[in-house]
Coordinates of C-alpha atoms in Angstrom, one line a residue:
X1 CA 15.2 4.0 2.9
X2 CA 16.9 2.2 5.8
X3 CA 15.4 0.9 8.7
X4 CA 15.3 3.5 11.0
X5 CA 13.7 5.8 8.4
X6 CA 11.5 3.3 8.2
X7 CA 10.0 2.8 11.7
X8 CA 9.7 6.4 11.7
X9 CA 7.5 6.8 8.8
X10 CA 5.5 3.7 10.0
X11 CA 4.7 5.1 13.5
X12 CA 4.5 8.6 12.6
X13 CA 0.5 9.4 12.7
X14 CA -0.7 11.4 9.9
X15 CA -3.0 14.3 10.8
X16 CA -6.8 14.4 9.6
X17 CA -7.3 16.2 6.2
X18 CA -7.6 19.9 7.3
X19 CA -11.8 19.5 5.9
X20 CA -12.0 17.3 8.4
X21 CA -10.1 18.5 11.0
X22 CA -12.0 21.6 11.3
X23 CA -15.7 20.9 11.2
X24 CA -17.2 21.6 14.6
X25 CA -18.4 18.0 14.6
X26 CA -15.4 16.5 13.6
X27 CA -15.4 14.5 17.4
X28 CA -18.9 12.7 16.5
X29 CA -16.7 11.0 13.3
X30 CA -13.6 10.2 15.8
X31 CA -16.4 8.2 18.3
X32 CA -18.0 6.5 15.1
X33 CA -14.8 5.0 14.1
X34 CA -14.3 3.9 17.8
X35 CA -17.8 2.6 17.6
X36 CA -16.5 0.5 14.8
X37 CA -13.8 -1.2 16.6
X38 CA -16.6 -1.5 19.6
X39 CA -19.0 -3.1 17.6
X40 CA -16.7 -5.7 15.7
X41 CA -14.7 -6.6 19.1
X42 CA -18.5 -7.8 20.9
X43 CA -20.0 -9.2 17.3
X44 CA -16.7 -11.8 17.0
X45 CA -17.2 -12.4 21.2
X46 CA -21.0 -13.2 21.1
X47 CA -20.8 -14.8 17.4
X48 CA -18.9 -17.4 18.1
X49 CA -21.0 -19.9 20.0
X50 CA -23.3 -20.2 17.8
X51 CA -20.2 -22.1 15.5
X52 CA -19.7 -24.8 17.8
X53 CA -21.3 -27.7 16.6
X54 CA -20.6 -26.5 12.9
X55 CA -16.6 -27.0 14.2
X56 CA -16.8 -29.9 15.6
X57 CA -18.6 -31.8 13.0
X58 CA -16.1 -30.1 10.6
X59 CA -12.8 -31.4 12.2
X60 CA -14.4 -34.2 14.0
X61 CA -13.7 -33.1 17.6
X62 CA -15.3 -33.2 20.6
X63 CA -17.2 -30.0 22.7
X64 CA -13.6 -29.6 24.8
X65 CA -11.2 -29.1 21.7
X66 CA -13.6 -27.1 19.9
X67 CA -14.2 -24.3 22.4
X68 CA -10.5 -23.0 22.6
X69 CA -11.4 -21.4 19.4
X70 CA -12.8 -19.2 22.2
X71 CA -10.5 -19.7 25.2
X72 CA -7.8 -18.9 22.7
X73 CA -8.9 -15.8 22.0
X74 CA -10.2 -14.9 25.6
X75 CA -6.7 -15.6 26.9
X76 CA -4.6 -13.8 24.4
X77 CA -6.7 -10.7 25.1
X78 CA -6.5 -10.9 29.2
X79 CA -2.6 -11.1 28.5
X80 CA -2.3 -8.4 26.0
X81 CA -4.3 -5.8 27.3
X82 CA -2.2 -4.2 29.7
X83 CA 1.1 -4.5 27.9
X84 CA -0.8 -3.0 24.5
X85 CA -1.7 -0.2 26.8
X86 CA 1.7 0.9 27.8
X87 CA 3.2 0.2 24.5
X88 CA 0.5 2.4 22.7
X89 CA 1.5 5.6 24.7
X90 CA 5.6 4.9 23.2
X91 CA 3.7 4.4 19.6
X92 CA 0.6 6.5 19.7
X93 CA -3.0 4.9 19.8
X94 CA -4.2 6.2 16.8
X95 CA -1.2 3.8 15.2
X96 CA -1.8 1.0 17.5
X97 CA -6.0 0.9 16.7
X98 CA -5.5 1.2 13.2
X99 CA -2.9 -1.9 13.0
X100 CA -5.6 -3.7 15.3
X101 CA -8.1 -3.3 12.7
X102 CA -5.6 -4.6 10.1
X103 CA -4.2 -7.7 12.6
X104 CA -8.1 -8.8 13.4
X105 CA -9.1 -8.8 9.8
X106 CA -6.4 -10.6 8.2
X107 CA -6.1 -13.1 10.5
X108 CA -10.1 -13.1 10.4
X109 CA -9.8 -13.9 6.5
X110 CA -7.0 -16.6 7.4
X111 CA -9.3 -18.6 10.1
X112 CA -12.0 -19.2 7.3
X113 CA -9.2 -21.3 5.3
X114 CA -7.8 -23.0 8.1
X115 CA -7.6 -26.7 7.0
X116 CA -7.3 -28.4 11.4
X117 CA -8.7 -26.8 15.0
X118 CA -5.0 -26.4 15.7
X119 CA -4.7 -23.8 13.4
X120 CA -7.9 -22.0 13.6
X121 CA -7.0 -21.6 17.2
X122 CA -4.0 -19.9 16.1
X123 CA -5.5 -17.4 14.3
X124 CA -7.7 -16.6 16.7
X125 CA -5.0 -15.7 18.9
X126 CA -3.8 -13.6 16.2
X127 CA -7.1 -12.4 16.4
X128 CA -7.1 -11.5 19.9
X129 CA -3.9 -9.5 19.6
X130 CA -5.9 -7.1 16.9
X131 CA -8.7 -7.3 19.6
X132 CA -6.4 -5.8 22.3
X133 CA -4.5 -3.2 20.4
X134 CA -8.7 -1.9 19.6
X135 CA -9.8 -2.5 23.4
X136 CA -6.8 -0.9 24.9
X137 CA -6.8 2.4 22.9
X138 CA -10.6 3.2 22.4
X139 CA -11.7 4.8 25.7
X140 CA -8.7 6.9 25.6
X141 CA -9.1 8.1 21.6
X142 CA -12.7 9.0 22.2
X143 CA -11.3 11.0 25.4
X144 CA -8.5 12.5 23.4
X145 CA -11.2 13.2 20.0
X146 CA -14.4 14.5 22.4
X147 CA -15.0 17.8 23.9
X148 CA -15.7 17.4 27.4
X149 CA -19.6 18.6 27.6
X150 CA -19.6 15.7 24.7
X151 CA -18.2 13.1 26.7
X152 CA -20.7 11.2 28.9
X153 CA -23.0 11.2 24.9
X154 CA -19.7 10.0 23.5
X155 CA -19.5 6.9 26.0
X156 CA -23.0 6.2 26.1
X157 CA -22.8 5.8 22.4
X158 CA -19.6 3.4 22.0
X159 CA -21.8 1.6 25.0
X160 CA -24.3 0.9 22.6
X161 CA -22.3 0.1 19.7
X162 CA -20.9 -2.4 21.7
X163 CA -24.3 -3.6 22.8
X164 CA -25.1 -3.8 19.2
X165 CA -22.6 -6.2 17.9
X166 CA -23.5 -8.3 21.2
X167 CA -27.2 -8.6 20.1
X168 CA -26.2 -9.0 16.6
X169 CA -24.0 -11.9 17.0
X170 CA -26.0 -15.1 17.8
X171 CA -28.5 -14.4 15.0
X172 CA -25.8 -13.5 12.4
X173 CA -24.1 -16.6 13.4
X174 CA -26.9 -18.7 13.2
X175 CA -28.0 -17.7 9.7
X176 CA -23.9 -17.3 8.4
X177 CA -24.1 -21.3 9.9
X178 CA -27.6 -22.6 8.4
X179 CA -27.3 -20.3 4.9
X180 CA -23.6 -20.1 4.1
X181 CA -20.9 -21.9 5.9
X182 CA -18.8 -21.1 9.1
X183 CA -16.0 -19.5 7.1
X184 CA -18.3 -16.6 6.9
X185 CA -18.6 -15.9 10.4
X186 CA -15.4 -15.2 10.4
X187 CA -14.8 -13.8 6.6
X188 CA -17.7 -11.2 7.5
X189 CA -15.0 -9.4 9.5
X190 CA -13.2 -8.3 7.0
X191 CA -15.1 -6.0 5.3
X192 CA -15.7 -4.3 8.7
X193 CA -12.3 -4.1 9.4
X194 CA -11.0 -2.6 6.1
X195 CA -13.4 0.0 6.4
X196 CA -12.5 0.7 10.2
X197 CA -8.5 1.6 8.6
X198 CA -9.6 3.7 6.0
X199 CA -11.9 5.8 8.8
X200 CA -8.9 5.9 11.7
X201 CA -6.4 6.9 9.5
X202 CA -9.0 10.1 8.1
X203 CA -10.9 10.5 10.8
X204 CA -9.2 9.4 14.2
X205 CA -7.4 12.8 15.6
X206 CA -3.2 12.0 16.1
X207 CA -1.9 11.1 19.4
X208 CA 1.4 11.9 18.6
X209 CA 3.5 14.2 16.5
X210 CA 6.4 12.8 14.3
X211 CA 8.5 13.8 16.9
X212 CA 7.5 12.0 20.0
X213 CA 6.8 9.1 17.3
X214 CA 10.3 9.2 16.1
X215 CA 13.2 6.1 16.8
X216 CA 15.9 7.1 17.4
X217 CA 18.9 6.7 15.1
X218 CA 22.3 5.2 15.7
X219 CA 25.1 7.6 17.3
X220 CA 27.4 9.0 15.1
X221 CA 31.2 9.6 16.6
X222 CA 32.3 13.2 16.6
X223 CA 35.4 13.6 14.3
X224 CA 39.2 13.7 16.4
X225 CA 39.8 16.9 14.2
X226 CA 36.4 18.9 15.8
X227 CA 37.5 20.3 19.6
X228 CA 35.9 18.5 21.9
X229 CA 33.4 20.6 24.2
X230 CA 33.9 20.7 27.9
X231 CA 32.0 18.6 29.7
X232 CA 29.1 19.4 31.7
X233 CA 28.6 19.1 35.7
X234 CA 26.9 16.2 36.4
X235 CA 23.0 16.3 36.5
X236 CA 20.9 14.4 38.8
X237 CA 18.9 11.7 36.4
X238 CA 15.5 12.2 36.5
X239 CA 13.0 9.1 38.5
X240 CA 12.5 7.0 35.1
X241 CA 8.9 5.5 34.6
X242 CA 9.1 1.9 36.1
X243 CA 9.0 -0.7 33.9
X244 CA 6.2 -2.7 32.8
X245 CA 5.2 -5.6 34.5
X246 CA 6.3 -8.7 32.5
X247 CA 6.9 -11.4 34.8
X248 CA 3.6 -10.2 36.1
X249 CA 1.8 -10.8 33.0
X250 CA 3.4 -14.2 31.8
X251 CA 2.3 -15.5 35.7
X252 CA -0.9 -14.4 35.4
X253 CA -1.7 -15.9 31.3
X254 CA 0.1 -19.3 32.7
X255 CA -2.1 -19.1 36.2
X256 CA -5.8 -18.8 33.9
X257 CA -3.9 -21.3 30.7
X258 CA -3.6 -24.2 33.7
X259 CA -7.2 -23.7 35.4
X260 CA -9.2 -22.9 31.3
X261 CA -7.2 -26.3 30.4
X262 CA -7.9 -28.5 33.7
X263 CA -11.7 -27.3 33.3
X264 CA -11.4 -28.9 29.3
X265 CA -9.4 -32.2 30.1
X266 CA -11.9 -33.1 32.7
X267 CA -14.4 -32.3 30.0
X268 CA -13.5 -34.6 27.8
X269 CA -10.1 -32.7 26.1
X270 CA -7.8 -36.1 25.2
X271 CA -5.4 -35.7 27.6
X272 CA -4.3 -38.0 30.9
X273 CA -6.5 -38.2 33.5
X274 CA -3.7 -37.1 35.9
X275 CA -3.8 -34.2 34.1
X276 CA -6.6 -32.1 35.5
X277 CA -4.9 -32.5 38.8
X278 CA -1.3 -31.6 37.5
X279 CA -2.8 -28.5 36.3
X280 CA -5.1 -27.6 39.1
X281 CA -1.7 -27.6 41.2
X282 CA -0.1 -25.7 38.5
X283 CA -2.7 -23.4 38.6
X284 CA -2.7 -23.0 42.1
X285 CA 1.3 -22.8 42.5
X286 CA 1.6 -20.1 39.8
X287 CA -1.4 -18.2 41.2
X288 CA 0.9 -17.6 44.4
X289 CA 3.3 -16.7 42.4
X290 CA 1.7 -14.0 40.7
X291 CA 0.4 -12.4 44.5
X292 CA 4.0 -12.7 45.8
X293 CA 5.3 -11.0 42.0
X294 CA 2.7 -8.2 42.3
X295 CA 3.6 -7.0 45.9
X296 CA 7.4 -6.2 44.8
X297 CA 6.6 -5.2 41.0
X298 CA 7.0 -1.5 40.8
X299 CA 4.3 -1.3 38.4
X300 CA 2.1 -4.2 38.5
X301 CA -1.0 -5.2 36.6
X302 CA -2.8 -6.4 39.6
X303 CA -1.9 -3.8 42.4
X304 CA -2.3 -5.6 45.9
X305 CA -3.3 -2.2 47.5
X306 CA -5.6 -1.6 44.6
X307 CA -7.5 -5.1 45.2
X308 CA -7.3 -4.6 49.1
X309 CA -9.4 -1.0 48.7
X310 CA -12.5 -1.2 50.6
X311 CA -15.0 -2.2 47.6
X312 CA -13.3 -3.0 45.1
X313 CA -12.3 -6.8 45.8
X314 CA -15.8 -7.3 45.6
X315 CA -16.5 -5.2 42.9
X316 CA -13.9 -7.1 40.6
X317 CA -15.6 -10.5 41.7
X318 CA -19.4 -9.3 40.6
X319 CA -17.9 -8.3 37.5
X320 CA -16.2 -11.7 36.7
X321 CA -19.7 -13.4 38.0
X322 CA -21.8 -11.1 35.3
X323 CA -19.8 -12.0 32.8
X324 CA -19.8 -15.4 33.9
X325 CA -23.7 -15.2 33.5
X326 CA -23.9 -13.6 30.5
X327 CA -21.7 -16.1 28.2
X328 CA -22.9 -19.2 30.0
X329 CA -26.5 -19.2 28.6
X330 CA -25.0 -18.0 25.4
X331 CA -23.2 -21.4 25.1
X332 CA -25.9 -23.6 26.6
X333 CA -28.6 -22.2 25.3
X334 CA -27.9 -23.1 21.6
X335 CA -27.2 -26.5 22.7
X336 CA -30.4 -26.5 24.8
X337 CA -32.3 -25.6 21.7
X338 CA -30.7 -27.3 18.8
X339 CA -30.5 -30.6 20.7
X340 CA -34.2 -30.5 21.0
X341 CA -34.7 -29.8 17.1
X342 CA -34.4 -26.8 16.4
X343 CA -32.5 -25.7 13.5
X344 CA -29.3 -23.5 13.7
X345 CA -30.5 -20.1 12.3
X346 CA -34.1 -20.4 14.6
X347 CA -32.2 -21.1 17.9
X348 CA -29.6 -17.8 16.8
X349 CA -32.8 -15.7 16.9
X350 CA -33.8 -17.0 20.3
X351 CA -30.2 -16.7 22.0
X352 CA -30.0 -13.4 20.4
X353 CA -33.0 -12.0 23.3
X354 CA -30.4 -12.6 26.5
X355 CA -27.7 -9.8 24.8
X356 CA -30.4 -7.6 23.0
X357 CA -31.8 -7.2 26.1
X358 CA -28.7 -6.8 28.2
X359 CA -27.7 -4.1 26.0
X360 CA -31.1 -2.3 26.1
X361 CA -30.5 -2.4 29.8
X362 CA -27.5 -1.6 30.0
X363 CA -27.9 1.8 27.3
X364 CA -31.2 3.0 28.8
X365 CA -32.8 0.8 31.5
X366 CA -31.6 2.7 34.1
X367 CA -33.7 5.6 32.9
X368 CA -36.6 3.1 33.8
X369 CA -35.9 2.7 36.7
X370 CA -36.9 5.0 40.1
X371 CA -34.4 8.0 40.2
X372 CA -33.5 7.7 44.2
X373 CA -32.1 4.0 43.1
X374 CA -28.0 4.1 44.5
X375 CA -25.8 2.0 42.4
X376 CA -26.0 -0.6 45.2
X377 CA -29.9 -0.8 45.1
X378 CA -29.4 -1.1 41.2
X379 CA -26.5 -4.2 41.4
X380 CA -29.1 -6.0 44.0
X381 CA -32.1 -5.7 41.8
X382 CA -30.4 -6.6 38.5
X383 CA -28.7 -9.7 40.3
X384 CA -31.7 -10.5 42.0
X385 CA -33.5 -10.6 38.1
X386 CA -31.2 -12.2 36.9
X387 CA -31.3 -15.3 39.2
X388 CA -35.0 -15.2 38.7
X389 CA -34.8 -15.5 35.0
X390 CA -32.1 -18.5 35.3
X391 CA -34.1 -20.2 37.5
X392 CA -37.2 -20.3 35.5
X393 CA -35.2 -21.1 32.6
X394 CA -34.1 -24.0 34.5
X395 CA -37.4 -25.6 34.9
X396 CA -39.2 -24.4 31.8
X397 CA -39.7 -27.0 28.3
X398 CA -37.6 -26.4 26.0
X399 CA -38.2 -25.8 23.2
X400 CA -41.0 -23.4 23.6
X401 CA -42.7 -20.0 23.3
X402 CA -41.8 -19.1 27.4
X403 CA -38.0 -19.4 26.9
X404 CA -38.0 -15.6 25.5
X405 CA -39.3 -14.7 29.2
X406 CA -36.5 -15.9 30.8
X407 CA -33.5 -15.0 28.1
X408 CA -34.9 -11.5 28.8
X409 CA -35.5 -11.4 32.6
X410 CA -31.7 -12.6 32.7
X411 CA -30.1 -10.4 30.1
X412 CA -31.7 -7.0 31.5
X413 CA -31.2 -8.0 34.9
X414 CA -27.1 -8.5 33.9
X415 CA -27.5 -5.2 31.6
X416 CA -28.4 -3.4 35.2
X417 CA -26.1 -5.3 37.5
X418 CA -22.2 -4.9 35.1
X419 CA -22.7 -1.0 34.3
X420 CA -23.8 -0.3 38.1
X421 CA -21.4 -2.5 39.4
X422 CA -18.3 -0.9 37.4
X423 CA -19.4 2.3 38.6
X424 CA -18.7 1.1 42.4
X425 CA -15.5 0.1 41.1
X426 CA -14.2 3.0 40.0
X427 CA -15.8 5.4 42.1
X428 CA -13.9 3.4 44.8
X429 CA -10.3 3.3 43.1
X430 CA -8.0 6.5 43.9
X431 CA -8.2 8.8 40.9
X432 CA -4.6 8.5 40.5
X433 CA -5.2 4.5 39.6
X434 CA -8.2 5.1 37.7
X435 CA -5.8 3.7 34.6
X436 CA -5.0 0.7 36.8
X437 CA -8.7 0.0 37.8
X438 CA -10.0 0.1 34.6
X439 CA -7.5 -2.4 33.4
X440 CA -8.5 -4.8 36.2
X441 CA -12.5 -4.7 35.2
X442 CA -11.4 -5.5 31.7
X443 CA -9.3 -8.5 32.9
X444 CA -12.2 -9.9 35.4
X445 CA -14.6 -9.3 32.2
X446 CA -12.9 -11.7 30.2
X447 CA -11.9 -13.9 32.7
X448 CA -15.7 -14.3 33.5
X449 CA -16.5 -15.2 30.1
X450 CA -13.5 -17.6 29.7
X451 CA -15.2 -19.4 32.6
X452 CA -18.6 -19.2 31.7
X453 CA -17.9 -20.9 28.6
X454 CA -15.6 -23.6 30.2
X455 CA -18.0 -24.2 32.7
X456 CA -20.9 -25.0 30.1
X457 CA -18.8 -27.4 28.5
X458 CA -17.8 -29.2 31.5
X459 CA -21.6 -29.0 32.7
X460 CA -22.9 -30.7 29.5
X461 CA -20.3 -33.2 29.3
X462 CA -20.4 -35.0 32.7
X463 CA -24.6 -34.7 32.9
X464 CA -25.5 -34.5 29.2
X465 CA -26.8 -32.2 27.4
X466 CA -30.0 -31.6 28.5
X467 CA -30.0 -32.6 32.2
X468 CA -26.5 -31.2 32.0
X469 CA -27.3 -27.6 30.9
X470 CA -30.2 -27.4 33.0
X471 CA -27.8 -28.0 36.1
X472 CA -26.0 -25.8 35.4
X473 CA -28.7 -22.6 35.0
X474 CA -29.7 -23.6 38.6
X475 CA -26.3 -23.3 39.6
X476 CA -26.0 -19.8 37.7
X477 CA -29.1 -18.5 39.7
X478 CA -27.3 -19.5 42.8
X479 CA -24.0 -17.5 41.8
X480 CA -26.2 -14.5 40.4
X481 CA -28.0 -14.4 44.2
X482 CA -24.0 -14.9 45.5
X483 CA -23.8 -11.4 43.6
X484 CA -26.1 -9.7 45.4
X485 CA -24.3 -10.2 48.7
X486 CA -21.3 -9.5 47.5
X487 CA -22.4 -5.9 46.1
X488 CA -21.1 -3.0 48.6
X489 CA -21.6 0.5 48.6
X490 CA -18.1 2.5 47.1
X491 CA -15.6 3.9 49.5
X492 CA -15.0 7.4 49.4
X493 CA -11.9 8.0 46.4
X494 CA -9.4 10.3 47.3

């Protein structure tokens, strides 16, 4: 079999078994594979603070180093994204979310053994890149797999799977970190992901037929002795698709690499001093770079007109704020807690409240809430919550029974804010960019989390940890009330 037969066979998606194919509820096992992918991708996001401290003690580094096992992985998928995107509609998504399952859980079983930081960071950058070939394609596979009176129910559900493996993840880290070791919050991935290839490839619904799948082969010359046929009048080419946006996306992964790594020198990361002002202007310079690369880019991943549409600058900057919210008590919180005594597994169970109760909210709390509420009126209150709880948390002893009251006034609140707020967003971007617009939430999603977990670090190393963290919450209630002015009713889309 030569190469070309190869690729072919490779990216050639099988079709379901015909059992399958034709039960009338055949969609509702597409969405729980998706649900899968869902679930694993927030577990392995929210998971991973809680294995902090176990890393540094185990490679004898300090709080700086030892987040870019998250950074890593935060910037990889921001990068990847987009580009994963386009290439899955040349390879089919059913091919590119089955290899993502494969890519995150081998490199998943290859972080546990990873003997330096240097090299766990690595693989979870490989990790990320099995993270974005899921993201990228699972919205679009549950559209492709889902009737269309099933859709909204079909969402709603890979919402909550999501919101699941977000809940899940502090306390399974804590217990995988007190009980086991912190090769298992990593190794626990595997299992999940060898069972999320053998459901996509029986029970994810083809993209594409061998056909469109097919590479093509190499030209062969037509023999002297065949008559040649006469040539054909010339053809006007058809418009072809513009290209993607590469220099676009390296701009853009080199603008956030130079702020995430300023933020980490000046928290203690053992580099120069100059440093942090090298990169801020390096940062700064590349950022400009990216606006000016955009505005002539004939398909670009951050369209300037996009941005520029009446609600939707604003939209993308609440987004990167809620995220910036969510993931900074979920890194200061167990260092709140354990600092103060409390063991790994006990302080898991607490942090666990803030995304259990963001994804309640964010799955059903709108139900709860008075039906003549706009979108608007639902942003301001959750933002306005959310400050509240921050605030509290702020000023309250810790450790102690009134923590939960805060973790869970500030997770609901967020779990109203991000699901109103994206609505805004994309009721406000033409439906002809709705592909465009959803890419940008994504990338102000994880940019908001890179920062929020920067920003604790930096926060408890210049003030320490306890007067350190504490600042910080006060300044998170400050940016959650920033939120609430920032919120604006949607344009009208056209």
């Amino acid at each position: 079999m030569n190469a070309t037969a190869l690729a072919v066979r490779l990216f050639t998606e099988r079709p379901r078994p015909r059992g399958i194919a034709g039960w009338r509820h055949a969609h509702w096992l597409a969405v729980g594979t998706v649900c899968l992918g869902a679930f694993l991708g927030q577990l392995d996001a929210s998971v991973i603070a809680l294995v902090f401290p176990a890393l540094g003690r185990h490679f004898d580094a300090g709080f700086a180093a030892v987040e870019w096992v998250a950074l890593a992985y935060l910037l990889v998928l921001v990068a990847l994204l987009a580009p994963i995107g386009w290439l899955s509609d040349l390879v089919g998504r059913k091919t590119m979310y089955i290899g993502g399952f494969a890519v995150f859980g081998l490199s998943s079983l290859a972080a546990g053994f990873a003997g330096a930081l240097w090299i766990l960071v690595g693989c979870r950058a490989v990790q990320a890149v099995g993270a974005a070939m899921m993201q990228a394609n699972s919205v679009a596979l549950v559209a492709r797999g889902v009737p269309e009176h099933a859709m909204r129910r079909a969402l709603g559900i890979q919402a909550a799977a999501q919101g699941l493996g977000l809940a899940l993840g502090p306390s399974l880290g804590g217990l995988l970190v007190e009980h086991a070791s912190w090769q298992w919050v990593f190794w626990v991935n595997v299992p999940i992901a060898v069972f999320g290839i053998v459901a996509g490839w029986y029970l994810l619904p083809r993209t594409r037929t061998g056909q469109q799948a097919a590479v093509p082969g190499p030209r062969t010359r037509t023999s002297p002795r065949e008559p040649r046929e006469p040539r054909e009048p010339r053809r006007l080419r058809e418009p072809r698709e513009p290209r993607f946006d590469l220099p676009g996306m390296l701009l853009l992964t080199g603008a956030t690499t130079a702020l995430l790594l300023a933020l980490s020198t000046a928290s203690g990361l053992p580099l120069p001093g100059w440093a942090v002002a090298v990169l801020l202007v390096a940062a700064v310079g590349l950022t400009l770079a990216l606006v000016r690369q955009e505005r002539r880019a004939a398909r670009p991943i951050l369209a300037p007109g996009l941005v520029n549409t009446p609600g939707v600058r604003s939209g993308l900057v609440v987004a990167l704020i809620g995220y910036l919210l969510l993931f900074c008590p979920l890194v200061l919180t167990p260092v709140l807690l354990t600092g103060a005594g409390v063991s790994t597994a006990a302080a898991g169970l607490v942090v666990t409240l803030l995304p259990a109760a963001f994804a309640v909210a964010a799955t059903v709390g709108g139900g709860l809430l008075p039906r003549g509420w706009s979108d608007v009126t639902r942003c301001r209150f959750g933002a306005g919550l959310a400050a509240a709880g921050l605030l509290l948390f702020a000023v309250l002893p810790v450790p102690g029974p009134a923590v939960a009251v805060p973790l869970l006034a500030a997770g609901y609140g967020l779990g109203l804010l991000l699901p109103a707020n994206n609505a805004l967003v994309m009721r406000a971007v033409p439906a002809a960019s709705s592909a465009v617009g959803g890419g940008m939430v994504n990338m102000a999603r994880s940019l908001g989390t890179a920062l929020g977990m920067a920003l604790s670090v930096l926060g408890v190393h210049l003030a320490g940890a306890a007067s350190g963290g504490r600042t910080v919450l006060a300044a998170l209630a400050v940016v959650a009330v920033a939120a609430v002015a920032l919120t604006r009713p949607a344009a009208v889309r056209r």
